[in-house]
mmCIF file of C-alpha atoms in Angstrom:
data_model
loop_
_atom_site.group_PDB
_atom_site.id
_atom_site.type_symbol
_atom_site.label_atom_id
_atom_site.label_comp_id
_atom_site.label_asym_id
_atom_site.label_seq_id
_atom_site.Cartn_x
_atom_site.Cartn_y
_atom_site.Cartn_z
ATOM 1 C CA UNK A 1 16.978 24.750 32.784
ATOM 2 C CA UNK A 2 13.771 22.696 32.203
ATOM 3 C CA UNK A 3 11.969 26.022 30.976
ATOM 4 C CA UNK A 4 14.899 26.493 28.271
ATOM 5 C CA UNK A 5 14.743 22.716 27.190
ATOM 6 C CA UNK A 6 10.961 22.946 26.526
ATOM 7 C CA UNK A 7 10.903 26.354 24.849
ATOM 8 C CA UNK A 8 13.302 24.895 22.442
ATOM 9 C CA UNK A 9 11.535 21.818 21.731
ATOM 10 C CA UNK A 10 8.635 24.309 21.227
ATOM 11 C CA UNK A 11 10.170 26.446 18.428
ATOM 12 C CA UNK A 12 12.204 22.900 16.862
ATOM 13 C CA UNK A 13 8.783 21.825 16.284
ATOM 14 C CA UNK A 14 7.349 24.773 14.660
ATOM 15 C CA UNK A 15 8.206 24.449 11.146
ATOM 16 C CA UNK A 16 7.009 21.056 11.430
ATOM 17 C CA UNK A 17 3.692 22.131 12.419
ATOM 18 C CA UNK A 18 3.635 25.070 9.405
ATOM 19 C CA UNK A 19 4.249 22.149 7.227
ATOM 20 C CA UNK A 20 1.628 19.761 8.655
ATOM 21 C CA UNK A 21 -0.807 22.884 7.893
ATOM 22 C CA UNK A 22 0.016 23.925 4.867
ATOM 23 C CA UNK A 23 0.832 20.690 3.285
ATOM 24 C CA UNK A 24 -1.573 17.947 5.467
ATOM 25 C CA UNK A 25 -4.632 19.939 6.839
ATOM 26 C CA UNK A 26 -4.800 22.934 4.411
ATOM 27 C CA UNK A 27 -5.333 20.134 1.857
ATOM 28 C CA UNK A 28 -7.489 17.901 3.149
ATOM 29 C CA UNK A 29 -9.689 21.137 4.489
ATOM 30 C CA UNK A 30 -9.407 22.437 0.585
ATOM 31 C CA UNK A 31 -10.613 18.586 -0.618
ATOM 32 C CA UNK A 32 -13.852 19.055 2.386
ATOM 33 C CA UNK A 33 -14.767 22.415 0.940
ATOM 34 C CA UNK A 34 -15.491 21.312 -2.950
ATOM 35 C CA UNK A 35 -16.627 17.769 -1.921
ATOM 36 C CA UNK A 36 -19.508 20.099 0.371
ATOM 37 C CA UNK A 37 -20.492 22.534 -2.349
ATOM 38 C CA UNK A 38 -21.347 23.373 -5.530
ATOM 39 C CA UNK A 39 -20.211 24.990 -8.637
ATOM 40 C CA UNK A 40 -21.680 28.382 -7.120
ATOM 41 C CA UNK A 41 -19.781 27.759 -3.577
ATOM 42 C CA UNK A 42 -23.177 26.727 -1.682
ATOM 43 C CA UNK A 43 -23.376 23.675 0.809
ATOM 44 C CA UNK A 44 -24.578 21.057 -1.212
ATOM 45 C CA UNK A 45 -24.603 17.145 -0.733
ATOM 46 C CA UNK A 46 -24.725 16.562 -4.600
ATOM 47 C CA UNK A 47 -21.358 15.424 -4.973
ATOM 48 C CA UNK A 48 -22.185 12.784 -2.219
ATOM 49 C CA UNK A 49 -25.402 11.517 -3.790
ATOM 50 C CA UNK A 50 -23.350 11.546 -7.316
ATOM 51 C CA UNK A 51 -20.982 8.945 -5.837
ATOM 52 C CA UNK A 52 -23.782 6.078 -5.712
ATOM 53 C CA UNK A 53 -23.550 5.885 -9.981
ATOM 54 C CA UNK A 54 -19.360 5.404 -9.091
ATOM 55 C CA UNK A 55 -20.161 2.488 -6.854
ATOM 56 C CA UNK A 56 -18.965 -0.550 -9.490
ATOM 57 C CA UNK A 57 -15.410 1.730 -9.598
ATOM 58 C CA UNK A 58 -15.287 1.222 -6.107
ATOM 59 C CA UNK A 59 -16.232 -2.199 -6.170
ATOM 60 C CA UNK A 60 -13.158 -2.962 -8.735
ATOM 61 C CA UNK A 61 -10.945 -1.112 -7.038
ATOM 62 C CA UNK A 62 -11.200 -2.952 -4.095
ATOM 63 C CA UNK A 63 -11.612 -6.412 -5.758
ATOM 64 C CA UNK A 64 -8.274 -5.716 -7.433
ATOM 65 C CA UNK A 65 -6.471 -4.011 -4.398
ATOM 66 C CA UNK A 66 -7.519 -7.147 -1.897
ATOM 67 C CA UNK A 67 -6.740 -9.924 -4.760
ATOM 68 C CA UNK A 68 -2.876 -8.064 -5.078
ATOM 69 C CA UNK A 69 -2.644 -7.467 -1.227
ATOM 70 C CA UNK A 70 -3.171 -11.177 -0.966
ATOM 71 C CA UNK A 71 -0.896 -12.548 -3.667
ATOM 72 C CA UNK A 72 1.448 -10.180 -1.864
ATOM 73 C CA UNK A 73 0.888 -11.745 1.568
ATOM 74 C CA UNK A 74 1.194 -15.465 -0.378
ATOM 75 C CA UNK A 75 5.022 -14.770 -1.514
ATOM 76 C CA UNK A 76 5.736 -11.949 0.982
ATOM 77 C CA UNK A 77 5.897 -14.314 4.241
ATOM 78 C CA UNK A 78 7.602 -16.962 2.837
ATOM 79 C CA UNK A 79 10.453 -14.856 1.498
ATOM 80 C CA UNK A 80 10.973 -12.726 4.732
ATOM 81 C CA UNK A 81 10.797 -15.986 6.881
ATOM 82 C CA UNK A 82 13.639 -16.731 4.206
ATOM 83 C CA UNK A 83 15.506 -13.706 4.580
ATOM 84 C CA UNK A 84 15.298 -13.726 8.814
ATOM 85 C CA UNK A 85 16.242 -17.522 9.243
ATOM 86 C CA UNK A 86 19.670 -16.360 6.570
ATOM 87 C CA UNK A 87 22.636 -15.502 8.143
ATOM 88 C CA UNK A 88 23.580 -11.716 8.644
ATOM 89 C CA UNK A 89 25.478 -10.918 5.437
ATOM 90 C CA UNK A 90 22.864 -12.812 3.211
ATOM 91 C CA UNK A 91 20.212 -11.269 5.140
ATOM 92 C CA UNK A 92 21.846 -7.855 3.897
ATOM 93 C CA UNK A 93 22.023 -9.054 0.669
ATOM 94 C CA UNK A 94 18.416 -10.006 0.372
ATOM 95 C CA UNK A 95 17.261 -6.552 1.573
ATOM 96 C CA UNK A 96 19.360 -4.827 -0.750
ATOM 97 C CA UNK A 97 18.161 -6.907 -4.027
ATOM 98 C CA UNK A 98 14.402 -6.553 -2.616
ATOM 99 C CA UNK A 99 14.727 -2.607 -2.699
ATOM 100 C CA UNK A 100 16.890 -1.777 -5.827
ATOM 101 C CA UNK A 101 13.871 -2.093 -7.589
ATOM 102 C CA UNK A 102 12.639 0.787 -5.329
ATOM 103 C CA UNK A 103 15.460 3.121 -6.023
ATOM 104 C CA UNK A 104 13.944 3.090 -9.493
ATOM 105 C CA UNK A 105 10.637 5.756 -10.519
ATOM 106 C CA UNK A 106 7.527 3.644 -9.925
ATOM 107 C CA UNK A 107 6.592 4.770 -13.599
ATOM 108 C CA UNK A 108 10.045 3.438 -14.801
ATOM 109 C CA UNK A 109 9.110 0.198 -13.337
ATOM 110 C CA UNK A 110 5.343 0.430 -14.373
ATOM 111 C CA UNK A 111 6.687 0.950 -17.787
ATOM 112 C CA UNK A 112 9.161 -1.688 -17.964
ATOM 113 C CA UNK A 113 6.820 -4.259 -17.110
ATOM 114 C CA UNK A 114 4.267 -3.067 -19.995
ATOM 115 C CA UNK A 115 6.909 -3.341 -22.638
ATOM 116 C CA UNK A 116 7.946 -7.025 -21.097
ATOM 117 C CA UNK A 117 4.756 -7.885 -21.273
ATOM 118 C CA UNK A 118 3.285 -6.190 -24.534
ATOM 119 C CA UNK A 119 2.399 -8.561 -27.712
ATOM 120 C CA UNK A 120 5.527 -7.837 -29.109
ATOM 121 C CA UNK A 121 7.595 -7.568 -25.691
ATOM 122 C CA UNK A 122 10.045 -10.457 -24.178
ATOM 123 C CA UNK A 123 7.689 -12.356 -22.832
ATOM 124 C CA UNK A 124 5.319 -13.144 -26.379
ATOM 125 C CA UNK A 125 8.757 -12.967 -27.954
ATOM 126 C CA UNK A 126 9.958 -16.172 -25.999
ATOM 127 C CA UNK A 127 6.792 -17.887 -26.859
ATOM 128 C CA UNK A 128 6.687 -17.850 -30.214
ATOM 129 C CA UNK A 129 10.428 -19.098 -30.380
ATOM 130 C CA UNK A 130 9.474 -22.267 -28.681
ATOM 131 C CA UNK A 131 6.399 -22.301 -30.991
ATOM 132 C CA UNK A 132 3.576 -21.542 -28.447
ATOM 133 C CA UNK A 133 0.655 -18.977 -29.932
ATOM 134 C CA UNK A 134 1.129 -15.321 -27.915
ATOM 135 C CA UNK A 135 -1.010 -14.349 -25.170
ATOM 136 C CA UNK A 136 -2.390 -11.228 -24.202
ATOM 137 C CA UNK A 137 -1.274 -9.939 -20.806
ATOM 138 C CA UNK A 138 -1.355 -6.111 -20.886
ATOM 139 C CA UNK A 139 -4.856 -4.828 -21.101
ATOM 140 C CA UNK A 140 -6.254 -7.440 -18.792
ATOM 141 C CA UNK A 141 -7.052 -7.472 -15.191
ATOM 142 C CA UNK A 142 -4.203 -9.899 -14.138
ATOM 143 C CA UNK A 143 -1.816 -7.385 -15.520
ATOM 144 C CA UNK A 144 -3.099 -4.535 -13.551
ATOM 145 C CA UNK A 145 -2.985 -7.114 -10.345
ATOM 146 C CA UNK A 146 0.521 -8.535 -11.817
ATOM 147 C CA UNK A 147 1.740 -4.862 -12.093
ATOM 148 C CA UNK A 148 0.326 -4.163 -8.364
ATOM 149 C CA UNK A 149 2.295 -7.086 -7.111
ATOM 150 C CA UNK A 150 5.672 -5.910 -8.602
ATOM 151 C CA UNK A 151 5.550 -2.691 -7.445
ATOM 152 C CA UNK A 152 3.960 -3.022 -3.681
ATOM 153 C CA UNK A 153 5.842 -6.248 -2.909
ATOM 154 C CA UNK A 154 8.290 -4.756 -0.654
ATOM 155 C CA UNK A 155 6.184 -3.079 0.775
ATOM 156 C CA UNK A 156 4.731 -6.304 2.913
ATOM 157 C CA UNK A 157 7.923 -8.172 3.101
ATOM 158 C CA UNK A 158 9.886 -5.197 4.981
ATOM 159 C CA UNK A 159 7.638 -5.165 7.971
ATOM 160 C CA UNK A 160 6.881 -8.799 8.182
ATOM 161 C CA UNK A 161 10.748 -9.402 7.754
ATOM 162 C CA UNK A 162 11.308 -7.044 10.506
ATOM 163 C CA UNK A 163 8.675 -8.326 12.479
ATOM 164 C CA UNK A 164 10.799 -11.560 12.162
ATOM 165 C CA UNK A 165 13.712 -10.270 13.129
ATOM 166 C CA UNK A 166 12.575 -9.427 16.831
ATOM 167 C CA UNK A 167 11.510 -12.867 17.304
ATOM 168 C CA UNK A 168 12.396 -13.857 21.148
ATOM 169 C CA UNK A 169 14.549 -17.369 19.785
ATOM 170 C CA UNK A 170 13.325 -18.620 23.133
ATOM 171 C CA UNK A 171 10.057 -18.982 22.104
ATOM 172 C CA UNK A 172 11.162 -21.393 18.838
ATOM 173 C CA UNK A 173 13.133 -23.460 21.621
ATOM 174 C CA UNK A 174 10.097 -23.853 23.707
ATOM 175 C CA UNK A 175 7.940 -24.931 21.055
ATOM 176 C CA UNK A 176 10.715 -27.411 20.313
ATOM 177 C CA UNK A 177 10.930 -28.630 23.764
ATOM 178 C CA UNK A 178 6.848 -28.794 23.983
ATOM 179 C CA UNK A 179 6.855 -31.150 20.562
ATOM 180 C CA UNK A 180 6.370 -28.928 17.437
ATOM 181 C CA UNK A 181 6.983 -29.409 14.686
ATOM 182 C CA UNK A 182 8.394 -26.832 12.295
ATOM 183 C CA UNK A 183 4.604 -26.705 10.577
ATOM 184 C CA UNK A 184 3.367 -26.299 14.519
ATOM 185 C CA UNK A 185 6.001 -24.334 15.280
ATOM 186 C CA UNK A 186 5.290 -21.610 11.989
ATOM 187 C CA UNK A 187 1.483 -22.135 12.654
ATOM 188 C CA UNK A 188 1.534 -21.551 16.209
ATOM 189 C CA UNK A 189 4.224 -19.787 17.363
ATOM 190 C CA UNK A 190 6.003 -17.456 14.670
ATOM 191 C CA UNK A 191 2.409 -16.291 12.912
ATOM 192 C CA UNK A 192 0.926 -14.936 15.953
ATOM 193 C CA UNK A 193 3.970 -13.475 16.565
ATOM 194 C CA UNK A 194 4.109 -11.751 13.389
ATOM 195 C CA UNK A 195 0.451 -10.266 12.950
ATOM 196 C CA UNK A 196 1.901 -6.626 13.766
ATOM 197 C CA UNK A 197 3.913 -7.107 11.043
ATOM 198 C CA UNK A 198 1.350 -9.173 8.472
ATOM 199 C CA UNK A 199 -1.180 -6.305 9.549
ATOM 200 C CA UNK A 200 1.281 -3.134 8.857
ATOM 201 C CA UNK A 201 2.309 -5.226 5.074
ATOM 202 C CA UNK A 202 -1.303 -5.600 4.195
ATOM 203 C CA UNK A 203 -2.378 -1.878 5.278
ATOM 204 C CA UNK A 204 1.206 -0.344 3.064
ATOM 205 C CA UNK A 205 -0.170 -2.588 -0.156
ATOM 206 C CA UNK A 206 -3.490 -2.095 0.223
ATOM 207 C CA UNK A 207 -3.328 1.672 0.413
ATOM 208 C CA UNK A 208 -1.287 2.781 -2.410
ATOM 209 C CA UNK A 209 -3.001 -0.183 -4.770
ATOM 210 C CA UNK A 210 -6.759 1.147 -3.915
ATOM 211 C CA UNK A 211 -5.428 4.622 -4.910
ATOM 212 C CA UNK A 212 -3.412 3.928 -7.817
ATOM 213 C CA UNK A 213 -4.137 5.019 -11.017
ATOM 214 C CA UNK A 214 -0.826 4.581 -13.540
ATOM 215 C CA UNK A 215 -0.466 1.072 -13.107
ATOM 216 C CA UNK A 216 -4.116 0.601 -14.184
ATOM 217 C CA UNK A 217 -3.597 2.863 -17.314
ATOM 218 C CA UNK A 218 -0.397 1.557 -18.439
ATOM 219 C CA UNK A 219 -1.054 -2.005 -17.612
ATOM 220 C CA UNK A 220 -4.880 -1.988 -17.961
ATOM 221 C CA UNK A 221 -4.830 -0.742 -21.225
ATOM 222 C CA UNK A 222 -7.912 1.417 -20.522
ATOM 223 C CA UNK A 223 -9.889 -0.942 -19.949
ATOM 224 C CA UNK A 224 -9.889 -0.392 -16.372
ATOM 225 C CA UNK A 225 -11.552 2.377 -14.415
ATOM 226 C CA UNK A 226 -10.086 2.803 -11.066
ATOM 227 C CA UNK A 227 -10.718 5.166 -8.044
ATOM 228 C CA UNK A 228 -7.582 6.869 -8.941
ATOM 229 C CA UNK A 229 -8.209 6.812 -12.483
ATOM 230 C CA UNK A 230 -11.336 8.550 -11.609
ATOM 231 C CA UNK A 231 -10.373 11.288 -9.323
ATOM 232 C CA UNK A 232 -7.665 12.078 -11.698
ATOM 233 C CA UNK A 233 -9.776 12.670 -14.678
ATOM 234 C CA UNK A 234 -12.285 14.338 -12.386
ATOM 235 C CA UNK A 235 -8.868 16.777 -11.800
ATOM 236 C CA UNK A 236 -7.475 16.944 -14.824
ATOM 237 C CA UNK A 237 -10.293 17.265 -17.423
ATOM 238 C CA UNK A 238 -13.509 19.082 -15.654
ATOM 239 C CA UNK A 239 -13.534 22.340 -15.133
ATOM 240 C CA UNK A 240 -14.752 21.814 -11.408
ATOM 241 C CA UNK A 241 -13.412 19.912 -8.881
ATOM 242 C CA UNK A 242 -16.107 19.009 -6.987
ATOM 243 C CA UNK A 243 -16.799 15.250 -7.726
ATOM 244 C CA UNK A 244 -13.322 14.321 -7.712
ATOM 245 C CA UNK A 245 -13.185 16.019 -4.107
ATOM 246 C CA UNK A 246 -16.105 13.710 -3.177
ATOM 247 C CA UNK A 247 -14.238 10.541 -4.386
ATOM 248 C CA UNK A 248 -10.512 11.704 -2.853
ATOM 249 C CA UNK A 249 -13.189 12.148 -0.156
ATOM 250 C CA UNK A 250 -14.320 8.598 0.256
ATOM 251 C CA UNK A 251 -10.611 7.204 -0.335
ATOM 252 C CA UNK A 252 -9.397 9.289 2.341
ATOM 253 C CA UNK A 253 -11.947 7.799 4.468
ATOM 254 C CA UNK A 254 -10.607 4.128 3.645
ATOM 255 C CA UNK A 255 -7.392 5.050 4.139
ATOM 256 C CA UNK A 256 -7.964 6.117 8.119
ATOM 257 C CA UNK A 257 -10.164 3.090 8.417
ATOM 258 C CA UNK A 258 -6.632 0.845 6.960
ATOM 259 C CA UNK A 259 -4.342 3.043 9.184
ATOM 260 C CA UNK A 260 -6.948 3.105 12.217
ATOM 261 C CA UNK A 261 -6.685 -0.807 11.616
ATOM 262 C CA UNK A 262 -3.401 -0.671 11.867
ATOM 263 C CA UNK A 263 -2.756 1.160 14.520
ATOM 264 C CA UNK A 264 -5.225 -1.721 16.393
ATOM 265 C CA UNK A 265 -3.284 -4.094 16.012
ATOM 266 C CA UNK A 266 -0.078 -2.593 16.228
ATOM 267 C CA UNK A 267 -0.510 -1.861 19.644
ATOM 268 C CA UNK A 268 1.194 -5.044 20.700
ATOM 269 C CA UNK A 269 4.102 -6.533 19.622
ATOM 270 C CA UNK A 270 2.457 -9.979 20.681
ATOM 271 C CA UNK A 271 5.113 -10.434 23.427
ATOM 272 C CA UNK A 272 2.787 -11.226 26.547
ATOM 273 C CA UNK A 273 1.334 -14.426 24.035
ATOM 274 C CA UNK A 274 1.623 -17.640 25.810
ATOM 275 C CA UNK A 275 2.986 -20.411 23.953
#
């Protein structure tokens, strides 16, 4: 009976495995090959030296991923500590609003936000009918960031909220008992509780804001050159692919390195911490 039980698991998981091949390592193998070679199929590290005149790309990218990641952390733990310490139906409530938004195309929202914030959008419009001068928003970094923000923000409030959730209540009475405050009590008690969580938020904003590439177009104006903005014209305009393999090459070493992170500190759910 054993026998029949594990040569069904065995052919359940097959078709996952022919899609992990043909859709996860027949990719990534495909991405290796051109980032490896040149135009004439020969093992070349050309594309690897090339990436040294991309390095101030890089350097953006990452200044504007971290800077949103944060801002996301900033408003992200406050409003999950919100949601967990609501009772059950408003807790519901709150998770609903925060992903309606997400039911919605992330160019749908992308664009939405550009046409609030445009010169002539809602925004400039509301100025100028209290009598304040317009500003320009889209086409500058903060609107990339801003746009960043809007669209990732879930992202880190989901796991920290969750993280929340699972809080032992015991521990918040002990720390009572012992003399804490509520500061004390967030400080010392519920934060190093929640790293898991903080750590899984930052990794699922960082990720898809280092790669993005609409958001910076839209929003940016094209004024912005971003790693994704990069690898897709490397794609879409140049006859070879080679370069742009080289770059997806480098981003999908950062992204093991966030994952790998991750998975460090995800390891424990910080339940043997003494209080």
């Amino acid at each position: 009976m054993k026998q029949k039980r594990s040569l069904l698991e065995r052919a359940a998981a097959v078709p996952h495995m022919l899609w992990a091949v043909l859709f996860i390592i027949g990719p990534l193998l495909f991405v290796l090959y051109f980032a490896f070679t040149d135009t004439k199929g020969e093992f070349s590290f050309s594309n690897i030296e090339l990436l040294s005149s991309y390095s101030h790309i890089f350097f953006l990218s990452i200044c504007f991923s971290l800077v949103a990641t944060a801002f996301c952390l900033l408003i992200g733990y406050p409003l999950a500590f919100v949601m967990s310490r609501a009772k059950p139906s408003t807790q519901k409530l709150l998770t609903v609003l925060l992903m309606l938004p997400m039911w919605i195309s992330l160019l749908i929202r992308t664009y939405s936000l550009m046409t609030l914030l445009d010169n002539g959008g809602l925004v400039n419009s509301l100025l100028t009918s209290m009598g304040l001068a317009p500003v320009t928003i889209v086409g500058t970094g903060g609107a990339v960031i801003l746009g960043m923000i809007y669209d990732f923000l879930p992202y880190m409030v989901l796991p920290i909220y969750t993280s929340m959730s699972k809080l032992d209540g015991r521990y918040l009475e002990a720390a009572a008992d012992l003399g804490c405050n509520g500061f004390q009590t967030l400080f010392r008690v519920i934060l190093p509780l929640t790293v898991p969580g903080i750590v899984s938020g930052v990794t699922m904003v960082f990720v898809p804001s280092i790669s993005t590439f609409y958001i910076s177009q839209k929003l940016g104006g094209g004024n912005f050159d971003l790693i994704g903005d990069t690898i897709e014209r490397q794609f879409k305009f140049t006859s070879t692919y080679h370069v742009g393999a080289a770059l997806s090459l480098v981003m999908m070493i950062l992204i093991l390195i966030s994952i790998a992170v991750m998975n460090r500190f995800s390891d424990s759910d910080g339940e043997d911490m003494p209080i």
